[in-house]
Coordinates of C-alpha atoms and ligand atoms in Angstrom, one line a residue:
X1 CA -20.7 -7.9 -20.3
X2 CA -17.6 -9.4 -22.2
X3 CA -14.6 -7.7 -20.6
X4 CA -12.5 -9.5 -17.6
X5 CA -10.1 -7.5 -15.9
X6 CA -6.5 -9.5 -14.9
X7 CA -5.3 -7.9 -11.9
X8 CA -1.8 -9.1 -9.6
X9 CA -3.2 -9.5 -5.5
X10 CA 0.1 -8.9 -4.3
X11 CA 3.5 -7.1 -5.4
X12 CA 3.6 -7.7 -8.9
X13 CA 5.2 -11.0 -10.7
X14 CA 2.4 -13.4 -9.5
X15 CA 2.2 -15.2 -13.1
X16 CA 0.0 -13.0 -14.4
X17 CA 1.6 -13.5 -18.0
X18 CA 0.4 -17.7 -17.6
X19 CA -3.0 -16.6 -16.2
X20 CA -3.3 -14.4 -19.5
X21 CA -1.9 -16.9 -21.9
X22 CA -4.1 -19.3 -21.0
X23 CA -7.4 -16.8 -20.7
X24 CA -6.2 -15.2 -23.8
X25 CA -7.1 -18.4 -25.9
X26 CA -10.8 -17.5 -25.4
X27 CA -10.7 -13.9 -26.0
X28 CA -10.9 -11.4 -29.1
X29 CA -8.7 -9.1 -27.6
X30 CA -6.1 -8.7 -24.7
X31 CA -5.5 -4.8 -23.6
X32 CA -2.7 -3.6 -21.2
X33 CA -4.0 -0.6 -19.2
X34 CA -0.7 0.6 -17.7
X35 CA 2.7 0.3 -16.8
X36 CA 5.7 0.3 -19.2
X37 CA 8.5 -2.0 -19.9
X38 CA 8.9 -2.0 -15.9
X39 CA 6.7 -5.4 -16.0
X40 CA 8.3 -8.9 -17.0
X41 CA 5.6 -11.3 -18.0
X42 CA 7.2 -14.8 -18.7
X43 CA 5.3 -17.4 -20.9
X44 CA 6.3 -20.9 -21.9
X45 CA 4.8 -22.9 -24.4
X46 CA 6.0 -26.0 -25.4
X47 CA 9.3 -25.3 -24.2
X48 CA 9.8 -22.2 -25.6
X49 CA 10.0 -19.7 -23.3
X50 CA 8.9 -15.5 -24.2
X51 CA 9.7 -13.1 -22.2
X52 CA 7.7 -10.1 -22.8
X53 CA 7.6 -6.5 -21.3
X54 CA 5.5 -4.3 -22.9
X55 CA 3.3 -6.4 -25.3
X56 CA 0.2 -8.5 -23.9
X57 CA 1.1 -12.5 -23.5
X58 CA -2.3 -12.7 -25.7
X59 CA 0.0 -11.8 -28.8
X60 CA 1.2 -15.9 -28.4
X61 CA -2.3 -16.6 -29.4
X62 CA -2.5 -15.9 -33.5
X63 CA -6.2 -15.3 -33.4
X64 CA -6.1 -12.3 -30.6
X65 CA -5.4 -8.2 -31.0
X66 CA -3.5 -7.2 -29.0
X67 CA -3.7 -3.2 -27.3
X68 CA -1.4 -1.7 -25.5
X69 CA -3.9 1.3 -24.1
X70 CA -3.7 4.9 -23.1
X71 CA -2.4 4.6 -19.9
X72 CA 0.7 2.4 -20.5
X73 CA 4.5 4.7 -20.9
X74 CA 5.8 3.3 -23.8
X75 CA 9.5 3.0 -24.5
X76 CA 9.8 2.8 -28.3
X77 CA 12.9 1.3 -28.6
X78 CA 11.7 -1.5 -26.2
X79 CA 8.5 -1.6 -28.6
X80 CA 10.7 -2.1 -31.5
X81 CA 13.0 -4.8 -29.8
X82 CA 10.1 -6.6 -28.8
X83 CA 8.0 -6.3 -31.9
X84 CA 11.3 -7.7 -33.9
X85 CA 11.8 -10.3 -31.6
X86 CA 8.5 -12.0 -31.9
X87 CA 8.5 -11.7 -35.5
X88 CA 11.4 -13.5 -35.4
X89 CA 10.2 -16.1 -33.9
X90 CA 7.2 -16.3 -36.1
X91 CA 4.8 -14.6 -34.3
X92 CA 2.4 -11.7 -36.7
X93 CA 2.6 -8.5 -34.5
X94 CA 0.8 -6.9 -37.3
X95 CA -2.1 -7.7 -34.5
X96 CA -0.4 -5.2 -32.1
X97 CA -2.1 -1.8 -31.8
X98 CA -0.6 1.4 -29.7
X99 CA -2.6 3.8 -28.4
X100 CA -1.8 7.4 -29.7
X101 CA -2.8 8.6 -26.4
X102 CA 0.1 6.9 -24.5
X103 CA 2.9 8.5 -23.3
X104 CA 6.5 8.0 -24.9
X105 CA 9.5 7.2 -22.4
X106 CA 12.5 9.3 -23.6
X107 CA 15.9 8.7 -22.9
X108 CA 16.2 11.5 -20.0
X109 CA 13.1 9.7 -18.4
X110 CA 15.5 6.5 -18.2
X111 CA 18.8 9.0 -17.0
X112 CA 16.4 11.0 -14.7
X113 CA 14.6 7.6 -12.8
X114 CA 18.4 5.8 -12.4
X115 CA 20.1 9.4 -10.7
X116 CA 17.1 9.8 -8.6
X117 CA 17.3 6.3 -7.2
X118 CA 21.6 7.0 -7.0
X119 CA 20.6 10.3 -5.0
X120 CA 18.2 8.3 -2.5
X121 CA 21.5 6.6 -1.2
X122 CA 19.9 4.2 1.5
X123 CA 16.3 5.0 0.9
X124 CA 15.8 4.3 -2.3
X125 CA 13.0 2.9 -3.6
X126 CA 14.3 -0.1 -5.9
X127 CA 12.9 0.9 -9.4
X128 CA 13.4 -0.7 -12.4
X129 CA 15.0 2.4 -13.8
X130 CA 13.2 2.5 -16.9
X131 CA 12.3 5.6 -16.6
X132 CA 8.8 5.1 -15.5
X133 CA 8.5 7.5 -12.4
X134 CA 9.8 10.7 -14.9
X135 CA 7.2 9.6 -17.8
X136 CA 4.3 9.4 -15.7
X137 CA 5.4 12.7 -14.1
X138 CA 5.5 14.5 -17.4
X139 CA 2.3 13.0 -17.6
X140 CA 0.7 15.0 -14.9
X141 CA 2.5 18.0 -15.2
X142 CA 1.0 18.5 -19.2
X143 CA 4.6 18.5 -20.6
X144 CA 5.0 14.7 -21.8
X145 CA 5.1 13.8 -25.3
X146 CA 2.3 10.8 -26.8
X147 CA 2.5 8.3 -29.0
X148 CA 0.4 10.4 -31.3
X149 CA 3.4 12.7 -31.8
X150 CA 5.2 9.5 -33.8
X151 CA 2.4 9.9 -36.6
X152 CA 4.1 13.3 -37.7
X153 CA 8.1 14.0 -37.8
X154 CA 7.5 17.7 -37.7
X155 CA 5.4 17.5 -34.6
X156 CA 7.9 14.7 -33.0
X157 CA 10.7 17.0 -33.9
X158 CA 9.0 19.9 -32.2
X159 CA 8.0 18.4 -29.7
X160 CA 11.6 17.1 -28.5
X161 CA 13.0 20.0 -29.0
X162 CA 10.9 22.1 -27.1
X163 CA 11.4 19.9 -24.0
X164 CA 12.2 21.8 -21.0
X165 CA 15.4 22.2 -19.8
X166 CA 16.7 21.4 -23.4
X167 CA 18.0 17.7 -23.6
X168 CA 21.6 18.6 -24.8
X169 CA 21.7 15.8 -27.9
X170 CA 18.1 16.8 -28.7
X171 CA 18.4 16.4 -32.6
X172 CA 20.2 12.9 -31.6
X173 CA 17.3 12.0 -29.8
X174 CA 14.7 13.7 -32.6
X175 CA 16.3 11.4 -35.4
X176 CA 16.6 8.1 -33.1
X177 CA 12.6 8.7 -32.8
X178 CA 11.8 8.9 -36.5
X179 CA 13.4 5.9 -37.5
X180 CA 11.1 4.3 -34.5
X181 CA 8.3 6.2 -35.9
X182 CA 8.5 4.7 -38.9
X183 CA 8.6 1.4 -37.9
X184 CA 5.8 1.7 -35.5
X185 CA 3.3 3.5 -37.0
X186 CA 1.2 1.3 -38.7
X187 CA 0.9 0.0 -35.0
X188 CA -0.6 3.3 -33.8
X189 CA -4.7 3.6 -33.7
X190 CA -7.3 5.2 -31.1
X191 CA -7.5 2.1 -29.0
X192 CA -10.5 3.9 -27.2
X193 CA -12.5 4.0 -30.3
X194 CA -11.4 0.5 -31.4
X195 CA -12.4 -1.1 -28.0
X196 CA -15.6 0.3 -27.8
X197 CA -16.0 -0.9 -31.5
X198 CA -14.7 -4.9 -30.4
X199 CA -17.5 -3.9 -27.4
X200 CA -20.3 -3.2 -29.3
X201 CA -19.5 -6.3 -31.9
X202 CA -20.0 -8.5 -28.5
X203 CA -15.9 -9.5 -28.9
X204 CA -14.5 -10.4 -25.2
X205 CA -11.9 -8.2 -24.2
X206 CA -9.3 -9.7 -21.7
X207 CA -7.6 -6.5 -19.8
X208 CA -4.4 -8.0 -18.4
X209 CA -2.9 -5.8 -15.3
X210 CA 0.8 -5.3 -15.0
X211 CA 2.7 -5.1 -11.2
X212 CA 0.6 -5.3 -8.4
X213 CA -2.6 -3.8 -6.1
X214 CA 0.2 -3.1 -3.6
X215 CA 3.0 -1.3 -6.0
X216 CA -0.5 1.2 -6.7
X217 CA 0.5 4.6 -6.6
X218 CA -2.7 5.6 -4.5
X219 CA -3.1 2.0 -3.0
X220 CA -0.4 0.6 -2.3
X221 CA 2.5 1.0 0.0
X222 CA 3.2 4.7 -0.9
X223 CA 6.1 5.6 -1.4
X224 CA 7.6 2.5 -2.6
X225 CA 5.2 1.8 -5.1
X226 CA 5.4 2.2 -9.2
X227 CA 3.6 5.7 -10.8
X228 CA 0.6 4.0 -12.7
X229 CA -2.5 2.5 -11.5
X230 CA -2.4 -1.5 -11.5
X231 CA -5.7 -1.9 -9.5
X232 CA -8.6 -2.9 -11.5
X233 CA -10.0 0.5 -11.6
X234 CA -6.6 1.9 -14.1
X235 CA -8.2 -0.2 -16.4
X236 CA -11.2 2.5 -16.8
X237 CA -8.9 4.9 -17.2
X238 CA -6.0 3.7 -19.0
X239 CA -8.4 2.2 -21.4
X240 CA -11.4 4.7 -21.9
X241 CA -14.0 2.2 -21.0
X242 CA -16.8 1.8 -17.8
X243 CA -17.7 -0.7 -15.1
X244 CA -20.4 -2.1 -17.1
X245 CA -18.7 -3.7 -19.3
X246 CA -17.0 -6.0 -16.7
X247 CA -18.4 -9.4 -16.1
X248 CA -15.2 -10.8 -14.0
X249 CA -12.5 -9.6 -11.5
X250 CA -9.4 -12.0 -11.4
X251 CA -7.0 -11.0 -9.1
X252 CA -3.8 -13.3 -9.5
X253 CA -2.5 -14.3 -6.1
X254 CA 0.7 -16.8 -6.3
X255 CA 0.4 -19.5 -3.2
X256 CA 2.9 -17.6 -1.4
X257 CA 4.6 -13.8 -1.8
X258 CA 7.2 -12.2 -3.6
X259 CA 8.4 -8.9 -4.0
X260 CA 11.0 -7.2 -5.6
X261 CA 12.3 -3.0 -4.8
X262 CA 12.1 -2.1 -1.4
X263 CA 9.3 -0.9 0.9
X264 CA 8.1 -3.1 3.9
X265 CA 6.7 -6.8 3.4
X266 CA 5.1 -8.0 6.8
X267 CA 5.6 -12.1 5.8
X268 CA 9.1 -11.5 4.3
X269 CA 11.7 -15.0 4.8
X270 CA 15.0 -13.8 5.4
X271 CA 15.5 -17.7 6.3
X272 CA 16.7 -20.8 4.4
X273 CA 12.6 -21.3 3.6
X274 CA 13.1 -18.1 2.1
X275 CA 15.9 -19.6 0.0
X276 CA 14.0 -22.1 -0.8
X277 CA 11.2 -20.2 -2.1
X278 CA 13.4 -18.3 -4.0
X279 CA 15.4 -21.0 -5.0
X280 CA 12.2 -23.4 -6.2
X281 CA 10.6 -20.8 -7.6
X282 CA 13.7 -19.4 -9.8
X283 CA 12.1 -15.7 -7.9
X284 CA 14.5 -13.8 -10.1
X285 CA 12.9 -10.4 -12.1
X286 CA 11.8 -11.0 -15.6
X287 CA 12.9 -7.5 -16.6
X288 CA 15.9 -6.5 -14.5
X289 CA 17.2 -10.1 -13.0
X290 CA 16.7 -9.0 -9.3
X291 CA 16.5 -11.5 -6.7
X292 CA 12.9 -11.3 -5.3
X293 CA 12.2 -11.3 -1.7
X294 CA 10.4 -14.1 -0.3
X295 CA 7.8 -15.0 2.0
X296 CA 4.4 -16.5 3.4
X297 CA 1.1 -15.8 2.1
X298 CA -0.2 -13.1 3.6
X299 CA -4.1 -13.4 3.8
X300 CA -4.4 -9.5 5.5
X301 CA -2.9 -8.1 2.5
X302 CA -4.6 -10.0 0.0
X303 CA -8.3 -9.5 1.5
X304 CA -7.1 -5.8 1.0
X305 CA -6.3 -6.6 -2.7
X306 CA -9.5 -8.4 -2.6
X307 CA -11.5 -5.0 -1.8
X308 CA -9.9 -2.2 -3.5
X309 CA -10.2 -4.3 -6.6
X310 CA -13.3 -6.1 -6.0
X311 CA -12.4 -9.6 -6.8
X312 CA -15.3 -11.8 -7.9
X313 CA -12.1 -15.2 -8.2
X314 CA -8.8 -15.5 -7.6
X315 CA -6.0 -17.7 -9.6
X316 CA -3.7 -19.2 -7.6
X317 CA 0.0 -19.6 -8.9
X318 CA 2.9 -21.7 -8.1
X319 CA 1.6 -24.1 -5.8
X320 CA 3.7 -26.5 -6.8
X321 CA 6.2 -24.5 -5.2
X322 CA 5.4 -24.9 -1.4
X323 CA 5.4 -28.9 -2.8
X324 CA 8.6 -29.4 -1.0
X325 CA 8.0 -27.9 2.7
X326 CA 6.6 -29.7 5.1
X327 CA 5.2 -26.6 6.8
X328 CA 3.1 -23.9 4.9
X329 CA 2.3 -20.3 7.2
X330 CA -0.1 -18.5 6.0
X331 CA -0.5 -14.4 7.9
X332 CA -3.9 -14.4 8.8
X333 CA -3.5 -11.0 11.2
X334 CA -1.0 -8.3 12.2
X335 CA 0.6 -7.1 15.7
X336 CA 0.7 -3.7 15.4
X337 CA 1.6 -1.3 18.5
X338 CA 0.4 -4.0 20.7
X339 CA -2.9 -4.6 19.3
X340 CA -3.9 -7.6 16.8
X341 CA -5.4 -6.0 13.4
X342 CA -7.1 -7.7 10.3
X343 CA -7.0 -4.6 8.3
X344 CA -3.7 -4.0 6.4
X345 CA -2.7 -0.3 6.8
X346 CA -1.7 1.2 3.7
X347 CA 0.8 3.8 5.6
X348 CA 4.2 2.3 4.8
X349 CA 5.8 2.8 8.2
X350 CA 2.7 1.3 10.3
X351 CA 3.0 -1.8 7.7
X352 CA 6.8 -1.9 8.4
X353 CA 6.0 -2.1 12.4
X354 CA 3.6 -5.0 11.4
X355 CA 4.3 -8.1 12.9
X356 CA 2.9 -11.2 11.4
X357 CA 0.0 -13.4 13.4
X358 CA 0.4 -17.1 11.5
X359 CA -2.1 -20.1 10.9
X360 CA -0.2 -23.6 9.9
X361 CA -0.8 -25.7 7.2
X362 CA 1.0 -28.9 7.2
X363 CA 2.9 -29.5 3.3
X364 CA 1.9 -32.1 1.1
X365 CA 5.4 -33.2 0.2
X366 CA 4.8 -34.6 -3.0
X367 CA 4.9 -33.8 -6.6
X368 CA 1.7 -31.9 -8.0
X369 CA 3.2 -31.0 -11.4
X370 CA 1.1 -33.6 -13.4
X371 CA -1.7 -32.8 -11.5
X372 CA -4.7 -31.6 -14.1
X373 CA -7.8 -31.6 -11.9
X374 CA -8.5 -30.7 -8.4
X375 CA -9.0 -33.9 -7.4
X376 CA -5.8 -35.3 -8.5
X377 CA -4.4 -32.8 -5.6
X378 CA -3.4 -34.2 -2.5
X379 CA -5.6 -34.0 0.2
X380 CA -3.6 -31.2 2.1
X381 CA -3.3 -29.3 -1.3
X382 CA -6.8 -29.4 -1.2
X383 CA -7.7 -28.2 2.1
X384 CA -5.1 -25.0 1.3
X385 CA -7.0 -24.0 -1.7
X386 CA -10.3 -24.7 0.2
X387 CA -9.4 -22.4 3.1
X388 CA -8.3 -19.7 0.5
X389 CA -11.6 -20.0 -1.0
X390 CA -13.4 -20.1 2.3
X391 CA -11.5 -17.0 3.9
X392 CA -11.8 -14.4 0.9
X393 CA -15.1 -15.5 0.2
X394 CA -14.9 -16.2 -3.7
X395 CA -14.1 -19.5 -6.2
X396 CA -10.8 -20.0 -7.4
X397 CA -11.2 -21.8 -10.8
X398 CA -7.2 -21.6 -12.2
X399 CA -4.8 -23.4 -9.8
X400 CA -1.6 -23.1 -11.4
X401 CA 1.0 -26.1 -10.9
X402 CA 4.1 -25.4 -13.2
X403 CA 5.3 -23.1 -15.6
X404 CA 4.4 -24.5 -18.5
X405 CA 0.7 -23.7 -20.5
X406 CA -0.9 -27.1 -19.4
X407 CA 0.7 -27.8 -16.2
X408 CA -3.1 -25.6 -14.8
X409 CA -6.1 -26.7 -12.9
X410 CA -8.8 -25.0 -14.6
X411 CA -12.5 -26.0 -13.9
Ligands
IMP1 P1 9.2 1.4 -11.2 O1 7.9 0.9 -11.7 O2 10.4 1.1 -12.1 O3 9.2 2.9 -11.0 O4 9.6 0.7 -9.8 C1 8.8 1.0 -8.6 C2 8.6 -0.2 -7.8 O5 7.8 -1.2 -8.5 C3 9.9 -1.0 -7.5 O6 9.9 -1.6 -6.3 C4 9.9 -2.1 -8.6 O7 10.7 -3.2 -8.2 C5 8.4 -2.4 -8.6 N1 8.0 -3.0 -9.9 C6 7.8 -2.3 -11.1 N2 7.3 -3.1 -12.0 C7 7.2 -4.3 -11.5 C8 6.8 -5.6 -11.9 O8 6.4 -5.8 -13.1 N3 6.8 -6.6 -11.0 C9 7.2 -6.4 -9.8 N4 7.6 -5.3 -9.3 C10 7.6 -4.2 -10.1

């Protein structure tokens, strides 16, 4: 069973791009499942930090193939900029393969997401506006245009062109996409058939998530929620292989909770210990610069995350973080409509009425960052990770204590 499935606990940005860098290092191949170039995943090593949106954090590791599988959106020009970039920097991206069955962002996508969220005034819904809502909608409705396309400039030009209503610089748009055709084309393969090749050759596939179990389409906190399928289940789908294969569930959980866009967030700090959360944990988006909202851990939620995705560990990021209050809440339960619940409900509104029921930890108020073993913890860092452990009812063997590679508990 040599796959692993990567999947974000909470609202997306829990250091899932560290957690993979670091997995990555034993693995053949690291495969995105979904998402676009709405995700951010930050990794630093030895100083240098990459930034990278649509390509897997594996691709810092020379040794690993990288897939970027059916179910992603991919923005070409993004692709191009990032591919560049790394290759730049030294990195051989001639490791990175595109599935032909992914769906390409096109520029009235991008205009389309950014004057829907304009025409939602006060509601909107805080996207990244990268067009990911439209492409994933074309998607469903059997009129979206795949990667596959980029193989053959007739059947790109076609296929622009006969996009309904007619995108009024069409032929623009049709000659923009050949010259990324060109460049990425030796990058395009059936990922499906090539994973299930690396399968059957006993290679370990890492499948790293993008966003969040709560920014789900079907399970999370609909509507404010991104169009793919970030649960550990998308990456069935939106890589073309089954549940046997899969011999671990990680769900990355940071030590407390972010999240970025709007919708409801029952342990949300509007208080200077927000600030400070934001403030320590430099809580600004990878991929658009938003200030993220902060708050407490919120167990509810994540025993939810721990269920719709099954969870057999956790990874737990940031810790250092919470390093400099002397006071950590955690939300063990909700108020809702005058009765105490354990279950999170996955209607937005009841979640927004949710009042949060908190257990205190007192803060260790020291340094952790050169901590490399669990026992080099302080003792109230100990008992924290101890009670995550004991309350959703699985190990956590990654604790992470800075941003850079080694600054991680692994045992
Ligand atoms: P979209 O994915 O751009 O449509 O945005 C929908 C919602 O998901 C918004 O609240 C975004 O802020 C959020 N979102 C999308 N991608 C990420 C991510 O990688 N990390 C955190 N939030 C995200």
């Amino acid at each position: 069973m040599p796959a692993i499935i990567l999947v974000g606990a909470q609202w997306g940005d829990e250091g899932k791009g560290k957690i993979t860098d670091l997995l990555a290092a034993k693995a053949d191949v690291v495969a995105r499942w979904g998402g676009g170039d709405n995700a951010g995943h930050t990794v630093i090593v030895r100083g240098e930090r990459f930034a990278l949106h649509l390509i897997p954090s594996g691709v810092l590791h020379p040794d690993v193939e990288c897939i970027l599988g059916s179910g992603m959106v991919i923005n070409p020009a993004r692709l191009v900029e990032e591919l560049d970039g790394l290759a730049i920097r030294g990195v051989d991206v001639s490791r990175v393969r595109v599935s032909s069955a992914a769906h390409l962002i096109m520029p009235w996508h991008i205009a389309l997401d950014q004057a829907q969220e304009a025409a939602r005034g006060g509601a909107k819904i805080g996207t990244t506006g990268r067009g990911i809502g439209p492409a994933y909608a074309d998607k469903a409705a059997r009129v979206g245009i795949r990667v596959g396309a980029m193989l053959d400039d007739a059947a790109l030009i076609a296929a622009i062109r006969a996009h309904n209503p007619p995108a009024p610089d069409s032929d623009a748009i049709a000659q923009q996409y050949l010259k990324f055709a060109q460049i990425l084309r030796p990058h395009i393969a059936d990922t499906v058939l090539l994973l299930h090749q690396r399968l059957a050759a006993g290679k370990t596939i890492l499948c790293e998530g993008a966003q969040g179990t709560l920014l789900d389409l079907d399970h999370g906190t609909y509507p404010f929620v991104t169009s793919s399928s970030p649960v550990a289940g998308g990456a069935f789908t939106g890589l073309g292989f089954g549940p046997k294969h899969v011999r671990r569930v990680i769900g990355v959980a940071k030590a407390y909770s972010t999240r970025v866009g709007a919708g409801p967030f029952p342990t949300e700090l509007t208080d200077v210990t927000g600030d400070k959360l934001v403030e320590v944990g430099g809580e600004f988006g990878t991929t658009t610069g938003r200030r993220r909202r902060a708050g407490w851990l919120d167990a509810v939620a994540l025993r939810y995350a721990m269920e719709v995705n099954g969870i057999t560990e956790l990874a737990v990021t940031k810790l250092d973080v919470l390093s400099a209050l002397e006071e950590i809440q955690v939300c063990v339960a909700y108020r809702l409509r005058g009765r105490r619940i354990l279950d999170m409900p996955t209607d937005a509104q009841a979640l927004a009425e949710c009042k949060p029921e908190y257990e205190t930890f007192p803060g260790w108020m020291s340094d952790i960052t050169q901590a490399r073993t669990r026992a080099e913890l302080p003792d109230k860092a100990q008992r924290y990770i101890e009670w995550m452990e004991n309350e959703f009812g699985v190990p956590i063997h990654i604790i992470s204590v800075g941003p850079e590679r080694d600054q991680t508990i692994e045992d």
